[in-house]
XYZ file of C-alpha atoms in Angstrom:
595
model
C 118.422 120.104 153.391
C 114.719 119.771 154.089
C 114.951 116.149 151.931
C 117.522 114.697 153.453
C 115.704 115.503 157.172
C 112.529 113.888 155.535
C 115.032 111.266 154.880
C 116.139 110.528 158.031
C 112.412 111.019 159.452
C 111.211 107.830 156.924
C 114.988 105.827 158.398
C 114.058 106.651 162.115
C 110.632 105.054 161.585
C 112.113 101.828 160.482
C 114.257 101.396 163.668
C 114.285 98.368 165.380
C 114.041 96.487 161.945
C 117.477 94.574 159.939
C 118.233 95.347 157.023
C 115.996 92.278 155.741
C 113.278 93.427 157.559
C 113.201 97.133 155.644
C 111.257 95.955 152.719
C 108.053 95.620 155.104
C 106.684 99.104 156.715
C 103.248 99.397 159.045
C 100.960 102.343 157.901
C 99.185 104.399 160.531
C 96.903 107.759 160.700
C 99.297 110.014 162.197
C 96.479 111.794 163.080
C 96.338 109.136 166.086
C 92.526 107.382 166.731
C 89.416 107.820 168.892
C 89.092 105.513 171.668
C 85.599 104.370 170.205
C 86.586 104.421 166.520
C 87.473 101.697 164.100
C 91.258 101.570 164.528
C 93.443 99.719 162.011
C 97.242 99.366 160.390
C 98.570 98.228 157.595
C 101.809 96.384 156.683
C 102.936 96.213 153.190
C 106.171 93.910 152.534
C 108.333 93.627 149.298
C 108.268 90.474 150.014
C 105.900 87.320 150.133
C 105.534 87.489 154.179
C 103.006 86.100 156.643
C 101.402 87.595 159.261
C 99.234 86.225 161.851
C 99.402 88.513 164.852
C 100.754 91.733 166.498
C 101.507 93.702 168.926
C 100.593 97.231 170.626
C 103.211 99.199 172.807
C 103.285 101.842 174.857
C 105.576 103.795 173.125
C 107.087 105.507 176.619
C 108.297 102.046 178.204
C 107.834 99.658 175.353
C 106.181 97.292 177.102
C 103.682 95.210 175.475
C 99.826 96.778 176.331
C 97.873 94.355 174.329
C 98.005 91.519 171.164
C 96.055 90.984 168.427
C 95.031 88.245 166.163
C 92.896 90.324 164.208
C 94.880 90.209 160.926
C 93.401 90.454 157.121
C 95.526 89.442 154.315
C 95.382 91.722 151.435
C 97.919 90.569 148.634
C 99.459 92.790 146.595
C 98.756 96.687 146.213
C 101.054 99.115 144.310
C 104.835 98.514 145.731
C 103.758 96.024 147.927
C 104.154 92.291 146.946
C 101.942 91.197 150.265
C 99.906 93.508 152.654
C 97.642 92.801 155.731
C 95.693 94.634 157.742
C 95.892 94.525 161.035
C 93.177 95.239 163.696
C 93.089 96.730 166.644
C 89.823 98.317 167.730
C 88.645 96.403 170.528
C 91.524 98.800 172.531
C 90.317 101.997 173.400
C 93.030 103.184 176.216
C 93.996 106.569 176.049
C 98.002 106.984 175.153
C 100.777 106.649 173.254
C 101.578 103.595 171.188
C 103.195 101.499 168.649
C 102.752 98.782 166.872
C 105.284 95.565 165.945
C 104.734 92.946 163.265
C 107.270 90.873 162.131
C 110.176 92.387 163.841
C 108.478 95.817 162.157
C 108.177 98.861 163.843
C 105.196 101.181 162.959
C 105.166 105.266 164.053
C 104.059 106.704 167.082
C 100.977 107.456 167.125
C 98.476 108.723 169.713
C 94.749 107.473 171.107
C 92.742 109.970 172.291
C 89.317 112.079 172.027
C 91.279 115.264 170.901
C 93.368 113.929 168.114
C 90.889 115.784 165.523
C 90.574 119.001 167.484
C 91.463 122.402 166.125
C 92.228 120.631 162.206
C 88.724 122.216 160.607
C 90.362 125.404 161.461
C 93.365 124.642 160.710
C 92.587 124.113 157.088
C 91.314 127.582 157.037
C 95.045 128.510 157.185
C 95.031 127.782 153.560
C 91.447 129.672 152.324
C 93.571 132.508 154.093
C 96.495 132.411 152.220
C 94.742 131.816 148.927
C 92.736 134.871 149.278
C 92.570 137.407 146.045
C 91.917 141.168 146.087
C 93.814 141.952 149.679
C 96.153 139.087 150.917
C 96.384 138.283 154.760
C 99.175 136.168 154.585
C 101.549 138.771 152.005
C 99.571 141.321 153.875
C 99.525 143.510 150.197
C 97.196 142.916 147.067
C 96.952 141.711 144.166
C 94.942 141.586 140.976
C 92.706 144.693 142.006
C 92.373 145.776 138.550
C 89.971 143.024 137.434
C 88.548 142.913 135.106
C 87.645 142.646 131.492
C 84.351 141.142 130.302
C 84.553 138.815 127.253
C 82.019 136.365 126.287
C 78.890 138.879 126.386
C 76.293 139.300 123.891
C 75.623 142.717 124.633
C 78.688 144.170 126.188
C 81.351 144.733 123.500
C 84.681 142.404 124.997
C 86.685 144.417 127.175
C 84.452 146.298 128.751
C 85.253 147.115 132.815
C 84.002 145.301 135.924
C 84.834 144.939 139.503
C 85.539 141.408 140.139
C 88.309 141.913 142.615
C 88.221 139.158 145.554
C 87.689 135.311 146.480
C 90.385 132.857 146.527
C 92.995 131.322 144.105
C 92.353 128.267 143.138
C 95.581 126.283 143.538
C 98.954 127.153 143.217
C 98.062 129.293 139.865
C 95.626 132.773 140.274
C 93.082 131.648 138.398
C 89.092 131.848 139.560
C 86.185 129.576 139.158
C 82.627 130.103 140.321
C 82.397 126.283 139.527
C 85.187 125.929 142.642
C 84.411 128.923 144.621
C 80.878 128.357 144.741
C 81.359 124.464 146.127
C 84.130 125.974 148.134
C 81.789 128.752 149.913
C 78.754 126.029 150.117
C 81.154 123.618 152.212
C 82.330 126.307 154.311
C 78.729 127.176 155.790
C 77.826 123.549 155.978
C 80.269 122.765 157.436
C 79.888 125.176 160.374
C 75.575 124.764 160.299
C 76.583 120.970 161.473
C 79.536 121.373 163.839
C 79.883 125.144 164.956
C 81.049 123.573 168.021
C 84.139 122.933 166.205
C 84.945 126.474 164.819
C 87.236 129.053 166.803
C 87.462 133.145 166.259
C 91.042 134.089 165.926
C 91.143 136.018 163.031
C 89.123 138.991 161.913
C 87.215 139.580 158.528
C 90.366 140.527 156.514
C 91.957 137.381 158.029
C 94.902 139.219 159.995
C 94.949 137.905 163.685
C 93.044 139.043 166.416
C 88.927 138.103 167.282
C 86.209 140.076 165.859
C 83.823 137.766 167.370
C 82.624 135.922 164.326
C 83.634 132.026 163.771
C 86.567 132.270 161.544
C 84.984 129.902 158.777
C 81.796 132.412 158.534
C 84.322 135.114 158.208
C 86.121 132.609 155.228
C 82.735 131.786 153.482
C 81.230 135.637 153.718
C 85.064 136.243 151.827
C 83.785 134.057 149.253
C 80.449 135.284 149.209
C 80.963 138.814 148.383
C 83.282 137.339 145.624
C 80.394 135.504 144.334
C 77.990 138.329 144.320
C 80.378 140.439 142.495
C 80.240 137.684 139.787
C 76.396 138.285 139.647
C 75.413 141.904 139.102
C 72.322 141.162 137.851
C 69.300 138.748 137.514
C 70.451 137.985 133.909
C 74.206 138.324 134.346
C 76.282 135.733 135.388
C 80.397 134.930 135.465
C 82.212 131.635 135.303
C 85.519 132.237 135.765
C 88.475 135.087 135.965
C 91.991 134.660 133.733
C 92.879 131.293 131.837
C 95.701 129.332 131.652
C 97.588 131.783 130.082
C 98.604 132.614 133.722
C 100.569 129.272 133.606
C 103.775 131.557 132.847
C 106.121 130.255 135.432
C 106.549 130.603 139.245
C 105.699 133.802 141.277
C 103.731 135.544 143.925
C 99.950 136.933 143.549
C 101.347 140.358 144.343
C 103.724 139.940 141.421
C 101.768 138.862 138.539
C 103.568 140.456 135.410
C 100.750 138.279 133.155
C 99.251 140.627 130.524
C 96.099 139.271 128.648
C 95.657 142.564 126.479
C 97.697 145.129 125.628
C 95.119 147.519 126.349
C 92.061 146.197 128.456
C 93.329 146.110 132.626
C 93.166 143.209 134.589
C 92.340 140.159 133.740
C 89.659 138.540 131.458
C 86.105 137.544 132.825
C 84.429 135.255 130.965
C 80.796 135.306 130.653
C 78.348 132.551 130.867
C 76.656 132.405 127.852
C 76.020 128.313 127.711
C 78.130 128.288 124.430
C 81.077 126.616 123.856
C 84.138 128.933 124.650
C 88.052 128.854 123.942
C 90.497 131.923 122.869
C 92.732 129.801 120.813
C 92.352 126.371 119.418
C 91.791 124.655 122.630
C 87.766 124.820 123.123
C 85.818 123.322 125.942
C 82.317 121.004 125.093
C 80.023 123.649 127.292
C 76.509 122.468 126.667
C 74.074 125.219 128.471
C 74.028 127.121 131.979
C 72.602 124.555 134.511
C 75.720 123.487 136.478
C 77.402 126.855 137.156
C 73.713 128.929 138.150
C 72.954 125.991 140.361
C 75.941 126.349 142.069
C 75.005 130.072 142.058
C 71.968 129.522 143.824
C 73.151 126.849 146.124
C 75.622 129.450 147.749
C 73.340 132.515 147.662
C 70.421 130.042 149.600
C 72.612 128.269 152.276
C 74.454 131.925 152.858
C 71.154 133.239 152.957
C 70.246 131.124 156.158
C 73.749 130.357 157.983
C 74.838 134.048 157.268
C 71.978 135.824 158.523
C 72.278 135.647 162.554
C 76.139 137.436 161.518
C 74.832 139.708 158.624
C 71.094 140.225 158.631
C 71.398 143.023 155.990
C 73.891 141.282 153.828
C 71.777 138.235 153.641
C 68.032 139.884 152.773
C 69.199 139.904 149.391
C 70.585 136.332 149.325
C 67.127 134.434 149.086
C 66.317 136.507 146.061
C 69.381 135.976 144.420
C 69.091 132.327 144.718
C 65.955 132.278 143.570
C 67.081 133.918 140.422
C 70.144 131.838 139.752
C 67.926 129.006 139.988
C 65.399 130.336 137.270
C 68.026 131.177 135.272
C 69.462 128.173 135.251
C 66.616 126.718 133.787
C 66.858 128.660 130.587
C 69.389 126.393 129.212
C 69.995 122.974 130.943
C 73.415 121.270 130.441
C 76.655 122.656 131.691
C 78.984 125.314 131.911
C 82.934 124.307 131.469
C 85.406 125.935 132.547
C 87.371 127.715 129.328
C 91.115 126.843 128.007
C 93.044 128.729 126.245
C 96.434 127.687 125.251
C 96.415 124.236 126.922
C 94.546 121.289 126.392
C 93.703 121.312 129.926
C 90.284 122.447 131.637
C 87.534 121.337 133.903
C 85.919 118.883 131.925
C 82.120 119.073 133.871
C 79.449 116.743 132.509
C 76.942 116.584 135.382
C 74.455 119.188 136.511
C 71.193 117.323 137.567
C 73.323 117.832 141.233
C 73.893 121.506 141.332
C 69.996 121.925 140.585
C 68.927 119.542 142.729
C 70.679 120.971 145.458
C 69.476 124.483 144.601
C 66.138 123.341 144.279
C 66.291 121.758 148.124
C 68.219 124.688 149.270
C 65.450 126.926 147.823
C 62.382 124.982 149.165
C 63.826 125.255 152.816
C 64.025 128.439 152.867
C 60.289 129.268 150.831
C 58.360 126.333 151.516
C 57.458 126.386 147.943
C 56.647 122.490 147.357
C 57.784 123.221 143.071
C 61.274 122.946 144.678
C 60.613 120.413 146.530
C 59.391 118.459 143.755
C 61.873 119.445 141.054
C 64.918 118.405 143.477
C 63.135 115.160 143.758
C 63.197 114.621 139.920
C 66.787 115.884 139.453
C 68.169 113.594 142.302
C 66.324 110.558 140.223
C 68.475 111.805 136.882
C 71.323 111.533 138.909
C 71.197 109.218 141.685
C 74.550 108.016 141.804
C 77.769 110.868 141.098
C 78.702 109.308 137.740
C 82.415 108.513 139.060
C 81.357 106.521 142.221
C 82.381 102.739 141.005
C 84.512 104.148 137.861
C 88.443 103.188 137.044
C 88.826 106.929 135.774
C 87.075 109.658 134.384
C 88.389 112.689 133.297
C 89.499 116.374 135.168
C 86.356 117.447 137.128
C 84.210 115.524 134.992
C 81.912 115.109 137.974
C 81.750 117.918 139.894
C 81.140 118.636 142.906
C 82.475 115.227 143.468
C 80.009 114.743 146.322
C 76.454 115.537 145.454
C 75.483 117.507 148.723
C 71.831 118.127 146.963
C 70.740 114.256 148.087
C 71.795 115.193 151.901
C 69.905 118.707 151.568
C 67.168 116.770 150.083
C 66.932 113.900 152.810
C 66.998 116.142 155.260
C 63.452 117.491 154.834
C 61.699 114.990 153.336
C 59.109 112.912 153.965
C 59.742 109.184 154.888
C 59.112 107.588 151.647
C 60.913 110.193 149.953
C 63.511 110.125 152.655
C 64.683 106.386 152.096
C 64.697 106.623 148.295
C 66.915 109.626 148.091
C 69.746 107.810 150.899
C 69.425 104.771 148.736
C 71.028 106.699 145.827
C 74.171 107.714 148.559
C 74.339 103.627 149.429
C 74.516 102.842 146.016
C 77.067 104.968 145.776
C 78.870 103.870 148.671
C 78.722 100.579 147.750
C 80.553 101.058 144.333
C 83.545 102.679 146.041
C 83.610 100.291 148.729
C 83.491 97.067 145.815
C 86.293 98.569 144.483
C 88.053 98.991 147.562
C 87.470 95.872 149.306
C 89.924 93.550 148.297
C 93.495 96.598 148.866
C 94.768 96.974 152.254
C 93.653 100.171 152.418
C 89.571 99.477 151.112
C 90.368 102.726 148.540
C 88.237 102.373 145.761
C 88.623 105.849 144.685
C 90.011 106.324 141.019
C 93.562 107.373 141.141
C 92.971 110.546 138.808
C 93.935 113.983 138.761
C 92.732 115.147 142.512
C 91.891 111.576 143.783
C 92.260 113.223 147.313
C 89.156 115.503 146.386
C 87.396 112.138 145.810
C 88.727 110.371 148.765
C 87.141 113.865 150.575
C 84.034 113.336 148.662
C 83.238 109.888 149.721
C 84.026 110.467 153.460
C 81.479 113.216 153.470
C 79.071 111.094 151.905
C 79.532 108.122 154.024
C 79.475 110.685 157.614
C 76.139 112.164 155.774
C 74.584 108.811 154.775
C 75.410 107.262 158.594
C 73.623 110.281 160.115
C 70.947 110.407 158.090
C 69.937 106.502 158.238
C 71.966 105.000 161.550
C 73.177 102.584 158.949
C 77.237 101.660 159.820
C 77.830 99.071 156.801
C 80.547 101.748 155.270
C 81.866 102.785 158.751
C 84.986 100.729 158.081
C 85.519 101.915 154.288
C 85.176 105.682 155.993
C 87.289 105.185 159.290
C 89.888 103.343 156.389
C 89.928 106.480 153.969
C 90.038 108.890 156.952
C 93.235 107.351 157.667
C 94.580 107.249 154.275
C 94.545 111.046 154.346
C 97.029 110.881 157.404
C 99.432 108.405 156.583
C 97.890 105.135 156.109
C 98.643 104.936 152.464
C 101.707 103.364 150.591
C 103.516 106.330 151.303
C 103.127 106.900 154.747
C 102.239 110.569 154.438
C 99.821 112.731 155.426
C 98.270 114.527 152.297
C 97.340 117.667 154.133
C 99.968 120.441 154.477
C 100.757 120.705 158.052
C 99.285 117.693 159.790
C 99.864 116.677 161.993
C 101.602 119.824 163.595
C 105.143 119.276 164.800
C 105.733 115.673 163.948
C 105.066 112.926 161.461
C 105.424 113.118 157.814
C 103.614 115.971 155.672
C 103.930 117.478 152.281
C 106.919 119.509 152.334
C 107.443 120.445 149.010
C 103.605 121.496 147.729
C 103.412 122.685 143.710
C 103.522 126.469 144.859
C 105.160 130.068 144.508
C 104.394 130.632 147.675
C 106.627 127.650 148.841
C 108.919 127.284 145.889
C 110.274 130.711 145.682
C 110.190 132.123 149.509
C 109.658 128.893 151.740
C 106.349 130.308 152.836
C 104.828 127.017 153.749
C 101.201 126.208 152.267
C 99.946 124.813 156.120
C 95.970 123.404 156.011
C 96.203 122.672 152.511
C 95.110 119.293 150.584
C 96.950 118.466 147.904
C 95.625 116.635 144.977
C 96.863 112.969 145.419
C 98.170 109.847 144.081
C 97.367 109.613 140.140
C 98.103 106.188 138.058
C 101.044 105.631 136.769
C 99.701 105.928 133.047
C 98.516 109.215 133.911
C 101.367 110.770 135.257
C 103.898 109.546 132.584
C 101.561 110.972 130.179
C 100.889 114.757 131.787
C 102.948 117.985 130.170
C 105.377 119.676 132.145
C 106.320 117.298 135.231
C 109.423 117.181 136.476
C 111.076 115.948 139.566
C 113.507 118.843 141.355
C 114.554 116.300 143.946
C 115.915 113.063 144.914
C 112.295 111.231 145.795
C 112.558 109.914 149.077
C 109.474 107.749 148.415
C 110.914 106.339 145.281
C 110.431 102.520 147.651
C 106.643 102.955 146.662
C 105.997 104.316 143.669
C 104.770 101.811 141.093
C 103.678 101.277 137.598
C 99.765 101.272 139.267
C 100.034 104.669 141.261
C 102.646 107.563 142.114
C 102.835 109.999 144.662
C 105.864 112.773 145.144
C 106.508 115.206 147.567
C 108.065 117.616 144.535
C 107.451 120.835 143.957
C 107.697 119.520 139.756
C 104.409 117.521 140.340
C 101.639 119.618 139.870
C 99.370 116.238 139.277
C 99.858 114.687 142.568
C 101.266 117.371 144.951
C 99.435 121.043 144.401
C 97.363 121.736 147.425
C 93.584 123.194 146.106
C 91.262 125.566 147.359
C 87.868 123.421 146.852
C 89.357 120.535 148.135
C 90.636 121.935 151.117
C 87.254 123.518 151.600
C 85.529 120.245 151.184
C 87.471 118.687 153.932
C 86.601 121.381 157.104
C 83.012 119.427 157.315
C 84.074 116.317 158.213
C 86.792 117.269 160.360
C 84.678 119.260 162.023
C 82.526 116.999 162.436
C 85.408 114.600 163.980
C 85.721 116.965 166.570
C 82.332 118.258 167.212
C 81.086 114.272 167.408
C 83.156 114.330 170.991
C 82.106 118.037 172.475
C 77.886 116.469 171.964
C 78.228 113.615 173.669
């Protein structure tokens, strides 16, 4: 039933056209726009059409409020024969509006300051629900036995230790540090720049009610006791908790009935030993310890200084701890991977200049110690651009984190010289997305693989941070354009994030989850992975459509999106990149309460 209403949301949008005109649709951000933001549409046709103006409405008396001229052809993109984009920034009147193109009709959508405000938190709805160890959302628990220790050199395999805690990490139970750590360093950025945008409505368990702490520090501390718990010692270290053994079919956290030994309880944890690790015949191509201890460190130095007005006891240890994970990983560059077991599949990491880089800034903030400083300088020049910036694919996390937050950290307290060659790496970045975006409708030059959302996330982050940090706009309309694409201005017309906008528009109703799948519990705040290329989804295990695919109008050989429950490549809201995205919606919000 909930189909055919998404059905006959996409057929009201498309009023006011024949049945000739159907094969042409206007994309907006449902989201609505800023007054003084970049604001622009796109129409894609089936059909060689030109365009040479518009029109804006106010959608309560359909009168005509302004018309444009401002129109860019764009050719052909994925099910669209001709597209154009179509301008209309110079209006910055507060209201409700439409636009019309060749007898098309685009959404509603609003113009205001407040379109952005309350979504940071709102994607906190989602760290909630993914939480491990006690669940707010099932209000029960799950996997409290965890876990067994394999992997150790000195610790025969099975032996016991408390792990219990930190989030899921999609729709499956599994636990990264690789994810959780990125996930809890986002978190406290996120709220260090914009705690104007952060509310208190939930307590430290994440049941309702204030406790008087910002609900994201509440989120991130969550996360951070996780990630102590996966360091016990100066020496000791965890990567990640189960393996994809836990692929065994639909069902809630609370119910696991997954048994990884018939006589060790709970579930394995593996041990970072820099070696290359795999159960079965499925082994990953780990190469040292450098990417998962900077990551380590990274979390235990920002939660050191953004935790420690909240928890000045909790966090005395924190700088320490950082300091360690940082030293340790130094002991054997090259990185940790994630380990498979009876799939091919597994985070495929290849960088870790980043995560030391950013450790190494994170640390020198908070000691002064100029070695850090000068060590992050030479690991941001090893890796000045994110390797998959101005790449056609790469494969599953190759590159991760898929924004390199250590060249932000970095620029931040640098000198001037220093300074400008460390936000040159982010333009050069910037500009290979935005050359391979520039000549689509929608200036995405993202690669469509596994999680291109994440990467869509990535580069709006690291456009926001690179504007800030240098008052340079060239990539203001590449951001405003992928900002959009997130709510609805993509081939689809869908927003990719679980719940927005609330009460109207077009959302993922169908996200690759138990939660949703099995009970209807809805997966609200949560970004789901993406569009993928056609190549790549015809060639994944396991897919397969449980519904009629009411965006089966724009799916094409190039790239494929489905609202389907059966597509865990394009339609499984994650934890990290959900996490990723509260900074810069934050910061969408927090941008109006300073001025």
């Amino acid at each position: 039933m909930r189909h055919l209403a998404l059905l006959f949301v996409i057929a009201f949008l498309n009023l006011g056209c024949s049945e000739e005109e159907h094969q042409s649709w206007i994309r907006i951000n449902q989201m609505g726009y800023q007054p003084n933001t970049i604001k622009v549409a796109v129409i894609g046709s089936k059909d060689n059409i030109t365009v040479k103006e518009f029109t804006l409405h106010n959608s309560k008396t359909d009168a005509i409020v302004a018309s444009f001229n401002s129109v860019e052809a764009k050719g052909w993109f994925g099910p669209f024969e001709t597209s154009y984009r179509l301008d209309f920034s110079d209006f910055n009147e507060v209201g409700s509006y439409y636009i019309m193109a060749k007898n098309t009709k685009s959404p509603v959508f609003r113009i205001d300051d407040n379109v952005y405000d309350g979504t940071a938190d709102f994607l906190l709805k989602y760290m909630r629900q993914q939480r491990c160890g006690f669940n707010p959302y099932l209000k029960d628990s799950c996997h409290v036995d965890d876990g067994f220790i394999i992997y150790h050199p000195e610790k025969p395999d099975g032996s016991y230790i408390d792990v219990a805690g930190g989030w899921h990490d999609a729709t499956d139970y599994l636990q990264y540090t690789a994810t959780s750590a990125n996930a809890i360093y986002q978190l406290l950025y996120a709220y260090r720049e914009n705690p104007e945008a952060f509310g208190d409505t939930h307590q430290a368990y994440g049941l309702e009610g204030s406790n008087g702490i910002p609900d994201v520090i509440d989120e991130a501390k969550f996360g951070m006791d996780w990630l102590i718990k996966m360091n016990p010692s100066s020496t000791e270290y965890y990567n990640q908790i189960a393996d994809d053994r836990d692929h065994a079919g639909y069902r809630l956290p609370n119910k696991d009935s997954v048994v990884y030994h018939p006589e060790f309880k709970g579930r394995p944890v593996y041990f970072v030993n820099g070696e290359i690790q795999g159960l079965f015949k499925n082994k990953n191509r780990t190469t040292g310890v450098s990417s998962t201890a900077g990551k380590f460190a990274s979390s235990f130095g920002i939660g050191a200084e953004v935790l420690a007005p909240f928890f000045p006891e909790y966090t005395e240890k924190l700088t320490q701890k950082a300091k360690d994970a940082y030293a340790f990983g130094k002991t054997k560059p090259g990185t940790m991977q994630t380990a498979p077991a009876t799939s091919p599949y597994f985070y495929e990491e290849d960088n870790w200049y980043d995560d030391m880089e950013l450790a190494a800034a994170t640390l020198y903030k908070l000691t002064n110690d100029k070695t850090y400083y000068s060590e992050a300088l030479n690991y941001a020049s090893s890796e000045k651009v994110t390797p998959w910036m101005g790449q056609d694919t790469a494969k599953h996390y190759q590159y991760y984190p898929f924004y390199n937050a250590g060249h932000n950290e970095l620029a931040l307290i640098a000198n001037t010289d220093d300074k400008k060659t460390v936000t040159d790496y982010y333009k050069f970045g910037l500009e290979a997305v935005a050359q391979r975006g520039k000549d689509n409708p929608f200036l995405i030059g993202v690669p469509f693989i596994w999680c291109s959302n994440n990467l869509v996330t990535a580069t709006l982050t690291q456009a926001k941070a690179y504007r800030e940090l240098t008052g340079d706009d060239t990539y203001l309309e590449m951001e405003a354009a992928l900002r959009d694409w997130l709510f609805g201005c993509n081939p689809w017309g869908t927003s990719m994030i679980v719940g927005l906008p609330e009460g109207y528009g077009d959302s993922p109703i169908y996200p690759h989850s138990s939660l949703n799948h099995l009970h209807g519990y809805q997966t609200d705040g949560g970004l789901v992975d993406g569009p993928v290329y056609g190549s790549i989804y015809n060639n994944l295990k396991g897919l397969q459509l449980l519904n009629a695919d009411p965006y089966a109008d724009f799916q094409s050989d190039f790239v494929v999106y489905h609202d389907d429950v059966g597509d865990y490549s394009t339609n499984e809201p994650t934890m990290d990149g959900t996490a990723c995205l509260v900074f810069y919606l934050a910061s969408l919000e927090a941008d109006v309460k300073k001025k």
